[in-house]
């Protein structure tokens, strides 16, 4: 069937085309089925969408498809029905709770990469994994396929390391500290990270306050060559293309099936070329992992998967029920990191960063944890870690900056208590909600500073926290949200009388 | 945020808009999340798609959304982030295998109707039902909500009936016979049906050979007023709008979770205004339901659901392992129906139609099945059912037509056996594949005629079947497929030596 092309100059994640509805019915095709579109020797498989509003001799192609075919509006393409990609049968196997073998997982990921699967089909795959799970073998195959789907970095050093947190805890900026500390100690630390998804700031959002983070593979290799350390945005490096496509479906649905969390993280660690990996699993109320039992289960899976991938994998289970920093928001967090390296503060973030890096260091060097801690602390007190961090910032296109010069958003409000009580809980999820209402992470200067700690006694008038935004509208929105989403909870004998 | 509209003049099943990627990241929004789009007092919730290829001050709206907002290219709309529809939380409950209450199911279906759920979210819902199932209560709530989502037909007569097959069997044209037979007996028979999805011909494809089937509610009511019977395309009546939206996702995935099959069929029967319903469940190799056990399970569910809906529901379990007719394709099947009503043939279709209508009739009239069969046969032999069918065809805009005047496709090939053996199986799925390759159901004259029966002894040269198409290309395609998809299987002692 010959059809005249009309190109819509926007991208469509899936390779979709639009056909006249009547025509597609005549061809016994339906929305969601596939056709092969051919032009001048090129051919691609596309998913059909139907419209009554285009003529029967026309086909609408979106930007990417038109580009792949090298075709322009007005030219003629040939279409014919395509058979279903085999991956769909294997997705249905997973729906029936049958195990997938390596070939089947390879085929699904190949179909994902060729954009032969629709969002609905990918969603069915993710949902079936959420419900039916995956065996350790399936998870390993999946991780290897995701690893194979993207770029790889290789380093001469056996001492290439990476620290990664499963996430969900505000102010958990460990890797911004661990990277210069470990690089100071001679390790290669090619850290890639993501921007915030639901939190107030990801590692990348905070790092971006100090320098450029959008580096390609070549640029990362140059930074590492100069400094041994790097903190780059994973989204610019294509370390695991298949994973990016799955995440596009997972994020809006907020579905985090454990096998996909595992494969996503570990495929990227392997692609970073890490030989030793420390995975931090914060657990507790308000964190992603709710209790110790679940933290232990996922910890075991990480270690098993690491073994399969040939990566020395250490897992730490840490308290994720409270924020790691009292200051939340990209600039606030970047400032805190600098203050620690400048020797100006020794708070929970300092302690956690020392502990994490020492655990990794003692494991690789086969020395005691105490000894390792002494060495780590020495990198900070000597100023070497700060110097290394400045080198990394400069290598990534930034300027030398001191903590004192980092600015916060211009409008500030102090939130005071109206009640008596004892602080029993600081809620990570609600902190993220309020911080996002204030403009973070898009507005790097927006955020909040918590002024109380758990178990602290408060009275009416006690300052609870300060909020910062660059627009009155955002301040108002945050104030409005505070009624429904409480950052601070008080211990009470009687919670309500109804 | 004010943005300039660019309208894309095509429909998009989901209410999607396209934003500049950078802008959406600045707003902390992602593909798959939602915004409220406002124009001149109107507002709708839309799902975000991102593009790098539009400018930051532009928003792309598709036809339906632009129409709902009454906005044109170049005008300015206001957008702001929307909260997630509550239905998503309930879908996630189902993913966690928790039961949904009536309010939760009402909300999901409301979100479906408002087009607030993306294809990926609907797919997650369908997949979770496929894996976790639904209780009888959940299925009843879902059916009632689907019923509520569309138009309803009401009739004065308590004797309003409908026959429906779960499907999957070639040539199963029972309702084209049952409708005039039961209408002759004074019943109201407002039958709505679908076009073929994966088969060679649906009831509607065959009926369309004889008359118009695209009737709206008013037109159906007029046909029924004149003749008491009608065979109309459900797609033109909007009897269960929510179901149509779910089917758009289910069909390409070929996911038929039992609760959705039940709710889809029974909501439409209730919307037809049927007081008595006969559901035929063909089972066996090559049918949708594979064995007696599964047929019994679904039968029980149909009866239970019918009870909840206040519909007298009878279920028949029938042999679905072979085609009901030897002639397959819309014109072939319409011709066979006419020949039966003309008294020219008494084959398996004749027998099944007599049996089915008699079961329903004896149940409603509270007479013996034998007595009912006599009365049914009498409607045929007397010519009354043929006369009634002609009246219905004329009321639906057709002309009086005899079986002899129905034409087949012009190119014919006879397929002969090359082996000795005994026919052990005629495969419904492969018959549908070959018939579709020949052009059915799009080309109404295309199809095939099977010349052998199961248990028949054949020798090299025995005529197995004839294929008909209107283009040599389709004949060639069918011949090519025959190697992989065998319509006729022979009994063998040794199947292969390897």
mmCIF file with all atom_site columns, N, CA, C and O in Angstrom, chain A residues 8-12 28 31 51-53 60 63 84 92 120-121 123-124 127 252-254 436 441, chain B residues 8-12 28 31 51-53 60 63 84 92 120-121 123-124 127 251-254 436 441:
data_model
loop_
_atom_site.group_PDB
_atom_site.id
_atom_site.type_symbol
_atom_site.label_atom_id
_atom_site.label_alt_id
_atom_site.label_comp_id
_atom_site.label_asym_id
_atom_site.label_entity_id
_atom_site.label_seq_id
_atom_site.pdbx_PDB_ins_code
_atom_site.Cartn_x
_atom_site.Cartn_y
_atom_site.Cartn_z
_atom_site.occupancy
_atom_site.B_iso_or_equiv
_atom_site.pdbx_formal_charge
_atom_site.auth_seq_id
_atom_site.auth_comp_id
_atom_site.auth_asym_id
_atom_site.auth_atom_id
_atom_site.pdbx_PDB_model_num
ATOM 1   N N  . UNK A 1 8   ? 5.046   15.100  11.130 1.00 0.00 ? 8   UNK A N  1
ATOM 2   C CA . UNK A 1 8   ? 4.742   15.957  12.285 1.00 0.00 ? 8   UNK A CA 1
ATOM 3   C C  . UNK A 1 8   ? 6.078   16.212  12.968 1.00 0.00 ? 8   UNK A C  1
ATOM 4   O O  . UNK A 1 8   ? 6.758   15.256  13.379 1.00 0.00 ? 8   UNK A O  1
ATOM 5   N N  . UNK A 1 9   ? 6.417   17.457  13.092 1.00 0.00 ? 9   UNK A N  1
ATOM 6   C CA . UNK A 1 9   ? 7.758   17.777  13.569 1.00 0.00 ? 9   UNK A CA 1
ATOM 7   C C  . UNK A 1 9   ? 7.880   17.761  15.094 1.00 0.00 ? 9   UNK A C  1
ATOM 8   O O  . UNK A 1 9   ? 8.360   18.703  15.703 1.00 0.00 ? 9   UNK A O  1
ATOM 9   N N  . UNK A 1 10  ? 7.411   16.682  15.705 1.00 0.00 ? 10  UNK A N  1
ATOM 10  C CA . UNK A 1 10  ? 7.664   16.462  17.140 1.00 0.00 ? 10  UNK A CA 1
ATOM 11  C C  . UNK A 1 10  ? 8.131   15.025  17.314 1.00 0.00 ? 10  UNK A C  1
ATOM 12  O O  . UNK A 1 10  ? 7.893   14.172  16.457 1.00 0.00 ? 10  UNK A O  1
ATOM 13  N N  . UNK A 1 11  ? 8.830   14.765  18.429 1.00 0.00 ? 11  UNK A N  1
ATOM 14  C CA . UNK A 1 11  ? 9.227   13.396  18.722 1.00 0.00 ? 11  UNK A CA 1
ATOM 15  C C  . UNK A 1 11  ? 8.060   12.677  19.387 1.00 0.00 ? 11  UNK A C  1
ATOM 16  O O  . UNK A 1 11  ? 7.223   13.294  20.032 1.00 0.00 ? 11  UNK A O  1
ATOM 17  N N  . UNK A 1 12  ? 8.069   11.384  19.257 1.00 0.00 ? 12  UNK A N  1
ATOM 18  C CA . UNK A 1 12  ? 7.125   10.495  19.918 1.00 0.00 ? 12  UNK A CA 1
ATOM 19  C C  . UNK A 1 12  ? 7.984   9.369   20.431 1.00 0.00 ? 12  UNK A C  1
ATOM 20  O O  . UNK A 1 12  ? 8.603   8.673   19.643 1.00 0.00 ? 12  UNK A O  1
ATOM 21  N N  . UNK A 1 28  ? -7.628  -4.521  7.949  1.00 0.00 ? 28  UNK A N  1
ATOM 22  C CA . UNK A 1 28  ? -7.785  -5.393  9.112  1.00 0.00 ? 28  UNK A CA 1
ATOM 23  C C  . UNK A 1 28  ? -6.752  -5.081  10.178 1.00 0.00 ? 28  UNK A C  1
ATOM 24  O O  . UNK A 1 28  ? -6.211  -5.982  10.831 1.00 0.00 ? 28  UNK A O  1
ATOM 25  N N  . UNK A 1 31  ? -5.550  0.133   16.002 1.00 0.00 ? 31  UNK A N  1
ATOM 26  C CA . UNK A 1 31  ? -4.691  0.894   16.905 1.00 0.00 ? 31  UNK A CA 1
ATOM 27  C C  . UNK A 1 31  ? -3.892  -0.086  17.766 1.00 0.00 ? 31  UNK A C  1
ATOM 28  O O  . UNK A 1 31  ? -4.465  -1.020  18.313 1.00 0.00 ? 31  UNK A O  1
ATOM 29  N N  . UNK A 1 51  ? -6.848  7.746   12.940 1.00 0.00 ? 51  UNK A N  1
ATOM 30  C CA . UNK A 1 51  ? -7.486  9.054   12.979 1.00 0.00 ? 51  UNK A CA 1
ATOM 31  C C  . UNK A 1 51  ? -8.555  9.098   11.905 1.00 0.00 ? 51  UNK A C  1
ATOM 32  O O  . UNK A 1 51  ? -8.414  8.485   10.847 1.00 0.00 ? 51  UNK A O  1
ATOM 33  N N  . UNK A 1 52  ? -9.635  9.786   12.193 1.00 0.00 ? 52  UNK A N  1
ATOM 34  C CA . UNK A 1 52  ? -10.626 10.011  11.144 1.00 0.00 ? 52  UNK A CA 1
ATOM 35  C C  . UNK A 1 52  ? -10.302 11.288  10.395 1.00 0.00 ? 52  UNK A C  1
ATOM 36  O O  . UNK A 1 52  ? -10.925 11.619  9.419  1.00 0.00 ? 52  UNK A O  1
ATOM 37  N N  . UNK A 1 53  ? -9.308  12.032  10.894 1.00 0.00 ? 53  UNK A N  1
ATOM 38  C CA . UNK A 1 53  ? -9.074  13.371  10.384 1.00 0.00 ? 53  UNK A CA 1
ATOM 39  C C  . UNK A 1 53  ? -7.935  13.465  9.372  1.00 0.00 ? 53  UNK A C  1
ATOM 40  O O  . UNK A 1 53  ? -7.437  14.548  9.108  1.00 0.00 ? 53  UNK A O  1
ATOM 41  N N  . UNK A 1 60  ? 0.815   9.748   8.697  1.00 0.00 ? 60  UNK A N  1
ATOM 42  C CA . UNK A 1 60  ? 1.554   10.727  9.488  1.00 0.00 ? 60  UNK A CA 1
ATOM 43  C C  . UNK A 1 60  ? 2.735   10.036  10.152 1.00 0.00 ? 60  UNK A C  1
ATOM 44  O O  . UNK A 1 60  ? 2.578   9.009   10.811 1.00 0.00 ? 60  UNK A O  1
ATOM 45  N N  . UNK A 1 63  ? 8.773   12.870  13.911 1.00 0.00 ? 63  UNK A N  1
ATOM 46  C CA . UNK A 1 63  ? 10.141  13.267  13.583 1.00 0.00 ? 63  UNK A CA 1
ATOM 47  C C  . UNK A 1 63  ? 11.158  12.117  13.503 1.00 0.00 ? 63  UNK A C  1
ATOM 48  O O  . UNK A 1 63  ? 11.851  11.955  12.502 1.00 0.00 ? 63  UNK A O  1
ATOM 49  N N  . UNK A 1 84  ? 3.760   -9.456  14.949 1.00 0.00 ? 84  UNK A N  1
ATOM 50  C CA . UNK A 1 84  ? 4.027   -8.999  16.314 1.00 0.00 ? 84  UNK A CA 1
ATOM 51  C C  . UNK A 1 84  ? 5.454   -9.345  16.695 1.00 0.00 ? 84  UNK A C  1
ATOM 52  O O  . UNK A 1 84  ? 5.905   -10.456 16.417 1.00 0.00 ? 84  UNK A O  1
ATOM 53  N N  . UNK A 1 92  ? 3.961   -12.054 27.807 1.00 0.00 ? 92  UNK A N  1
ATOM 54  C CA . UNK A 1 92  ? 2.786   -12.806 28.236 1.00 0.00 ? 92  UNK A CA 1
ATOM 55  C C  . UNK A 1 92  ? 3.176   -14.035 29.070 1.00 0.00 ? 92  UNK A C  1
ATOM 56  O O  . UNK A 1 92  ? 2.425   -14.451 29.951 1.00 0.00 ? 92  UNK A O  1
ATOM 57  N N  . UNK A 1 120 ? 1.893   0.596   26.273 1.00 0.00 ? 120 UNK A N  1
ATOM 58  C CA . UNK A 1 120 ? 0.970   -0.335  26.939 1.00 0.00 ? 120 UNK A CA 1
ATOM 59  C C  . UNK A 1 120 ? 1.647   -1.690  27.130 1.00 0.00 ? 120 UNK A C  1
ATOM 60  O O  . UNK A 1 120 ? 1.498   -2.331  28.170 1.00 0.00 ? 120 UNK A O  1
ATOM 61  N N  . UNK A 1 121 ? 2.420   -2.119  26.142 1.00 0.00 ? 121 UNK A N  1
ATOM 62  C CA . UNK A 1 121 ? 3.096   -3.416  26.255 1.00 0.00 ? 121 UNK A CA 1
ATOM 63  C C  . UNK A 1 121 ? 4.223   -3.363  27.286 1.00 0.00 ? 121 UNK A C  1
ATOM 64  O O  . UNK A 1 121 ? 4.390   -4.291  28.090 1.00 0.00 ? 121 UNK A O  1
ATOM 65  N N  . UNK A 1 123 ? 4.315   -1.406  29.818 1.00 0.00 ? 123 UNK A N  1
ATOM 66  C CA . UNK A 1 123 ? 3.648   -1.317  31.115 1.00 0.00 ? 123 UNK A CA 1
ATOM 67  C C  . UNK A 1 123 ? 3.184   -2.691  31.584 1.00 0.00 ? 123 UNK A C  1
ATOM 68  O O  . UNK A 1 123 ? 3.301   -3.030  32.767 1.00 0.00 ? 123 UNK A O  1
ATOM 69  N N  . UNK A 1 124 ? 2.684   -3.501  30.662 1.00 0.00 ? 124 UNK A N  1
ATOM 70  C CA . UNK A 1 124 ? 2.262   -4.869  31.021 1.00 0.00 ? 124 UNK A CA 1
ATOM 71  C C  . UNK A 1 124 ? 3.469   -5.668  31.517 1.00 0.00 ? 124 UNK A C  1
ATOM 72  O O  . UNK A 1 124 ? 3.375   -6.436  32.477 1.00 0.00 ? 124 UNK A O  1
ATOM 73  N N  . UNK A 1 127 ? 4.382   -4.293  35.031 1.00 0.00 ? 127 UNK A N  1
ATOM 74  C CA . UNK A 1 127 ? 3.367   -4.708  36.000 1.00 0.00 ? 127 UNK A CA 1
ATOM 75  C C  . UNK A 1 127 ? 3.507   -6.194  36.319 1.00 0.00 ? 127 UNK A C  1
ATOM 76  O O  . UNK A 1 127 ? 3.389   -6.604  37.478 1.00 0.00 ? 127 UNK A O  1
ATOM 77  N N  . UNK A 1 252 ? 6.091   7.557   35.844 1.00 0.00 ? 252 UNK A N  1
ATOM 78  C CA . UNK A 1 252 ? 4.728   8.074   36.032 1.00 0.00 ? 252 UNK A CA 1
ATOM 79  C C  . UNK A 1 252 ? 3.841   7.104   36.820 1.00 0.00 ? 252 UNK A C  1
ATOM 80  O O  . UNK A 1 252 ? 2.987   7.513   37.580 1.00 0.00 ? 252 UNK A O  1
ATOM 81  N N  . UNK A 1 253 ? 4.056   5.808   36.637 1.00 0.00 ? 253 UNK A N  1
ATOM 82  C CA . UNK A 1 253 ? 3.254   4.828   37.374 1.00 0.00 ? 253 UNK A CA 1
ATOM 83  C C  . UNK A 1 253 ? 3.767   4.643   38.798 1.00 0.00 ? 253 UNK A C  1
ATOM 84  O O  . UNK A 1 253 ? 3.100   4.040   39.618 1.00 0.00 ? 253 UNK A O  1
ATOM 85  N N  . UNK A 1 254 ? 4.965   5.155   39.069 1.00 0.00 ? 254 UNK A N  1
ATOM 86  C CA . UNK A 1 254 ? 5.638   4.909   40.353 1.00 0.00 ? 254 UNK A CA 1
ATOM 87  C C  . UNK A 1 254 ? 5.644   3.428   40.710 1.00 0.00 ? 254 UNK A C  1
ATOM 88  O O  . UNK A 1 254 ? 5.300   3.021   41.810 1.00 0.00 ? 254 UNK A O  1
ATOM 89  N N  . UNK A 1 436 ? 9.560   20.959  46.827 1.00 0.00 ? 436 UNK A N  1
ATOM 90  C CA . UNK A 1 436 ? 9.195   21.058  45.409 1.00 0.00 ? 436 UNK A CA 1
ATOM 91  C C  . UNK A 1 436 ? 8.179   22.170  45.187 1.00 0.00 ? 436 UNK A C  1
ATOM 92  O O  . UNK A 1 436 ? 8.220   22.870  44.173 1.00 0.00 ? 436 UNK A O  1
ATOM 93  N N  . UNK A 1 441 ? 13.553  21.005  42.492 1.00 0.00 ? 441 UNK A N  1
ATOM 94  C CA . UNK A 1 441 ? 14.950  21.312  42.215 1.00 0.00 ? 441 UNK A CA 1
ATOM 95  C C  . UNK A 1 441 ? 15.138  22.237  41.006 1.00 0.00 ? 441 UNK A C  1
ATOM 96  O O  . UNK A 1 441 ? 16.271  22.618  40.733 1.00 0.00 ? 441 UNK A O  1
ATOM 97  N N  . UNK B 2 8   ? -2.568  20.095  16.425 1.00 0.00 ? 8   UNK B N  1
ATOM 98  C CA . UNK B 2 8   ? -2.272  19.034  15.450 1.00 0.00 ? 8   UNK B CA 1
ATOM 99  C C  . UNK B 2 8   ? -3.621  18.442  15.077 1.00 0.00 ? 8   UNK B C  1
ATOM 100 O O  . UNK B 2 8   ? -4.345  17.949  15.949 1.00 0.00 ? 8   UNK B O  1
ATOM 101 N N  . UNK B 2 9   ? -3.933  18.460  13.808 1.00 0.00 ? 9   UNK B N  1
ATOM 102 C CA . UNK B 2 9   ? -5.282  18.073  13.407 1.00 0.00 ? 9   UNK B CA 1
ATOM 103 C C  . UNK B 2 9   ? -5.447  16.559  13.256 1.00 0.00 ? 9   UNK B C  1
ATOM 104 O O  . UNK B 2 9   ? -5.906  16.064  12.237 1.00 0.00 ? 9   UNK B O  1
ATOM 105 N N  . UNK B 2 10  ? -5.028  15.812  14.283 1.00 0.00 ? 10  UNK B N  1
ATOM 106 C CA . UNK B 2 10  ? -5.328  14.379  14.332 1.00 0.00 ? 10  UNK B CA 1
ATOM 107 C C  . UNK B 2 10  ? -5.862  14.064  15.724 1.00 0.00 ? 10  UNK B C  1
ATOM 108 O O  . UNK B 2 10  ? -5.612  14.807  16.665 1.00 0.00 ? 10  UNK B O  1
ATOM 109 N N  . UNK B 2 11  ? -6.604  12.942  15.825 1.00 0.00 ? 11  UNK B N  1
ATOM 110 C CA . UNK B 2 11  ? -7.058  12.519  17.140 1.00 0.00 ? 11  UNK B CA 1
ATOM 111 C C  . UNK B 2 11  ? -5.951  11.745  17.835 1.00 0.00 ? 11  UNK B C  1
ATOM 112 O O  . UNK B 2 11  ? -5.098  11.151  17.194 1.00 0.00 ? 11  UNK B O  1
ATOM 113 N N  . UNK B 2 12  ? -6.019  11.734  19.130 1.00 0.00 ? 12  UNK B N  1
ATOM 114 C CA . UNK B 2 12  ? -5.125  10.946  19.968 1.00 0.00 ? 12  UNK B CA 1
ATOM 115 C C  . UNK B 2 12  ? -6.034  10.350  21.012 1.00 0.00 ? 12  UNK B C  1
ATOM 116 O O  . UNK B 2 12  ? -6.639  11.078  21.786 1.00 0.00 ? 12  UNK B O  1
ATOM 117 N N  . UNK B 2 28  ? 9.499   20.700  36.684 1.00 0.00 ? 28  UNK B N  1
ATOM 118 C CA . UNK B 2 28  ? 9.585   19.435  37.424 1.00 0.00 ? 28  UNK B CA 1
ATOM 119 C C  . UNK B 2 28  ? 8.520   18.448  36.969 1.00 0.00 ? 28  UNK B C  1
ATOM 120 O O  . UNK B 2 28  ? 7.944   17.729  37.787 1.00 0.00 ? 28  UNK B O  1
ATOM 121 N N  . UNK B 2 31  ? 7.326   13.253  31.114 1.00 0.00 ? 31  UNK B N  1
ATOM 122 C CA . UNK B 2 31  ? 6.456   12.476  30.236 1.00 0.00 ? 31  UNK B CA 1
ATOM 123 C C  . UNK B 2 31  ? 5.597   11.547  31.091 1.00 0.00 ? 31  UNK B C  1
ATOM 124 O O  . UNK B 2 31  ? 6.120   10.891  31.976 1.00 0.00 ? 31  UNK B O  1
ATOM 125 N N  . UNK B 2 51  ? 8.992   17.060  23.912 1.00 0.00 ? 51  UNK B N  1
ATOM 126 C CA . UNK B 2 51  ? 9.679   17.143  22.637 1.00 0.00 ? 51  UNK B CA 1
ATOM 127 C C  . UNK B 2 51  ? 10.772  18.190  22.742 1.00 0.00 ? 51  UNK B C  1
ATOM 128 O O  . UNK B 2 51  ? 10.622  19.181  23.447 1.00 0.00 ? 51  UNK B O  1
ATOM 129 N N  . UNK B 2 52  ? 11.889  17.938  22.068 1.00 0.00 ? 52  UNK B N  1
ATOM 130 C CA . UNK B 2 52  ? 12.909  18.972  21.982 1.00 0.00 ? 52  UNK B CA 1
ATOM 131 C C  . UNK B 2 52  ? 12.648  19.867  20.778 1.00 0.00 ? 52  UNK B C  1
ATOM 132 O O  . UNK B 2 52  ? 13.308  20.864  20.595 1.00 0.00 ? 52  UNK B O  1
ATOM 133 N N  . UNK B 2 53  ? 11.664  19.484  19.963 1.00 0.00 ? 53  UNK B N  1
ATOM 134 C CA . UNK B 2 53  ? 11.487  20.140  18.682 1.00 0.00 ? 53  UNK B CA 1
ATOM 135 C C  . UNK B 2 53  ? 10.388  21.189  18.662 1.00 0.00 ? 53  UNK B C  1
ATOM 136 O O  . UNK B 2 53  ? 9.933   21.592  17.593 1.00 0.00 ? 53  UNK B O  1
ATOM 137 N N  . UNK B 2 60  ? 1.552   21.782  22.136 1.00 0.00 ? 60  UNK B N  1
ATOM 138 C CA . UNK B 2 60  ? 0.821   21.135  21.051 1.00 0.00 ? 60  UNK B CA 1
ATOM 139 C C  . UNK B 2 60  ? -0.403  20.441  21.634 1.00 0.00 ? 60  UNK B C  1
ATOM 140 O O  . UNK B 2 60  ? -0.299  19.664  22.584 1.00 0.00 ? 60  UNK B O  1
ATOM 141 N N  . UNK B 2 63  ? -6.470  17.241  18.190 1.00 0.00 ? 63  UNK B N  1
ATOM 142 C CA . UNK B 2 63  ? -7.810  17.662  17.792 1.00 0.00 ? 63  UNK B CA 1
ATOM 143 C C  . UNK B 2 63  ? -8.856  17.657  18.914 1.00 0.00 ? 63  UNK B C  1
ATOM 144 O O  . UNK B 2 63  ? -9.507  18.661  19.163 1.00 0.00 ? 63  UNK B O  1
ATOM 145 N N  . UNK B 2 84  ? -2.314  13.654  40.468 1.00 0.00 ? 84  UNK B N  1
ATOM 146 C CA . UNK B 2 84  ? -2.614  12.359  39.850 1.00 0.00 ? 84  UNK B CA 1
ATOM 147 C C  . UNK B 2 84  ? -4.064  11.996  40.104 1.00 0.00 ? 84  UNK B C  1
ATOM 148 O O  . UNK B 2 84  ? -4.552  12.164  41.213 1.00 0.00 ? 84  UNK B O  1
ATOM 149 N N  . UNK B 2 92  ? -3.035  0.615   41.643 1.00 0.00 ? 92  UNK B N  1
ATOM 150 C CA . UNK B 2 92  ? -1.901  0.069   42.392 1.00 0.00 ? 92  UNK B CA 1
ATOM 151 C C  . UNK B 2 92  ? -2.371  -0.867  43.511 1.00 0.00 ? 92  UNK B C  1
ATOM 152 O O  . UNK B 2 92  ? -1.677  -1.824  43.854 1.00 0.00 ? 92  UNK B O  1
ATOM 153 N N  . UNK B 2 120 ? -0.412  3.419   29.323 1.00 0.00 ? 120 UNK B N  1
ATOM 154 C CA . UNK B 2 120 ? 0.449   2.628   30.207 1.00 0.00 ? 120 UNK B CA 1
ATOM 155 C C  . UNK B 2 120 ? -0.282  2.313   31.516 1.00 0.00 ? 120 UNK B C  1
ATOM 156 O O  . UNK B 2 120 ? -0.191  1.207   32.043 1.00 0.00 ? 120 UNK B O  1
ATOM 157 N N  . UNK B 2 121 ? -1.046  3.278   32.027 1.00 0.00 ? 121 UNK B N  1
ATOM 158 C CA . UNK B 2 121 ? -1.787  3.052   33.281 1.00 0.00 ? 121 UNK B CA 1
ATOM 159 C C  . UNK B 2 121 ? -2.940  2.072   33.071 1.00 0.00 ? 121 UNK B C  1
ATOM 160 O O  . UNK B 2 121 ? -3.163  1.175   33.890 1.00 0.00 ? 121 UNK B O  1
ATOM 161 N N  . UNK B 2 123 ? -3.027  -0.223  30.844 1.00 0.00 ? 123 UNK B N  1
ATOM 162 C CA . UNK B 2 123 ? -2.404  -1.526  30.633 1.00 0.00 ? 123 UNK B CA 1
ATOM 163 C C  . UNK B 2 123 ? -2.006  -2.154  31.965 1.00 0.00 ? 123 UNK B C  1
ATOM 164 O O  . UNK B 2 123 ? -2.180  -3.363  32.174 1.00 0.00 ? 123 UNK B O  1
ATOM 165 N N  . UNK B 2 124 ? -1.507  -1.342  32.899 1.00 0.00 ? 124 UNK B N  1
ATOM 166 C CA . UNK B 2 124 ? -1.150  -1.858  34.231 1.00 0.00 ? 124 UNK B CA 1
ATOM 167 C C  . UNK B 2 124 ? -2.405  -2.396  34.928 1.00 0.00 ? 124 UNK B C  1
ATOM 168 O O  . UNK B 2 124 ? -2.371  -3.432  35.593 1.00 0.00 ? 124 UNK B O  1
ATOM 169 N N  . UNK B 2 127 ? -3.387  -5.709  33.147 1.00 0.00 ? 127 UNK B N  1
ATOM 170 C CA . UNK B 2 127 ? -2.416  -6.754  33.492 1.00 0.00 ? 127 UNK B CA 1
ATOM 171 C C  . UNK B 2 127 ? -2.621  -7.231  34.930 1.00 0.00 ? 127 UNK B C  1
ATOM 172 O O  . UNK B 2 127 ? -2.554  -8.424  35.216 1.00 0.00 ? 127 UNK B O  1
ATOM 173 N N  . UNK B 2 251 ? -6.985  -5.489  23.035 1.00 0.00 ? 251 UNK B N  1
ATOM 174 C CA . UNK B 2 251 ? -6.839  -6.164  21.748 1.00 0.00 ? 251 UNK B CA 1
ATOM 175 C C  . UNK B 2 251 ? -5.402  -6.295  21.271 1.00 0.00 ? 251 UNK B C  1
ATOM 176 O O  . UNK B 2 251 ? -4.968  -7.399  20.962 1.00 0.00 ? 251 UNK B O  1
ATOM 177 N N  . UNK B 2 252 ? -4.640  -5.198  21.217 1.00 0.00 ? 252 UNK B N  1
ATOM 178 C CA . UNK B 2 252 ? -3.263  -5.385  20.730 1.00 0.00 ? 252 UNK B CA 1
ATOM 179 C C  . UNK B 2 252 ? -2.440  -6.297  21.639 1.00 0.00 ? 252 UNK B C  1
ATOM 180 O O  . UNK B 2 252 ? -1.598  -7.037  21.177 1.00 0.00 ? 252 UNK B O  1
ATOM 181 N N  . UNK B 2 253 ? -2.695  -6.240  22.943 1.00 0.00 ? 253 UNK B N  1
ATOM 182 C CA . UNK B 2 253 ? -1.962  -7.107  23.868 1.00 0.00 ? 253 UNK B CA 1
ATOM 183 C C  . UNK B 2 253 ? -2.529  -8.528  23.870 1.00 0.00 ? 253 UNK B C  1
ATOM 184 O O  . UNK B 2 253 ? -1.922  -9.430  24.408 1.00 0.00 ? 253 UNK B O  1
ATOM 185 N N  . UNK B 2 254 ? -3.720  -8.685  23.280 1.00 0.00 ? 254 UNK B N  1
ATOM 186 C CA . UNK B 2 254 ? -4.447  -9.956  23.372 1.00 0.00 ? 254 UNK B CA 1
ATOM 187 C C  . UNK B 2 254 ? -4.518  -10.468 24.808 1.00 0.00 ? 254 UNK B C  1
ATOM 188 O O  . UNK B 2 254 ? -4.239  -11.625 25.102 1.00 0.00 ? 254 UNK B O  1
ATOM 189 N N  . UNK B 2 436 ? -7.824  -14.560 6.467  1.00 0.00 ? 436 UNK B N  1
ATOM 190 C CA . UNK B 2 436 ? -7.413  -13.148 6.541  1.00 0.00 ? 436 UNK B CA 1
ATOM 191 C C  . UNK B 2 436 ? -6.350  -12.849 5.487  1.00 0.00 ? 436 UNK B C  1
ATOM 192 O O  . UNK B 2 436 ? -6.335  -11.764 4.896  1.00 0.00 ? 436 UNK B O  1
ATOM 193 N N  . UNK B 2 441 ? -11.655 -10.093 6.750  1.00 0.00 ? 441 UNK B N  1
ATOM 194 C CA . UNK B 2 441 ? -13.039 -9.749  6.419  1.00 0.00 ? 441 UNK B CA 1
ATOM 195 C C  . UNK B 2 441 ? -13.148 -8.441  5.627  1.00 0.00 ? 441 UNK B C  1
ATOM 196 O O  . UNK B 2 441 ? -14.238 -8.093  5.217  1.00 0.00 ? 441 UNK B O  1
#
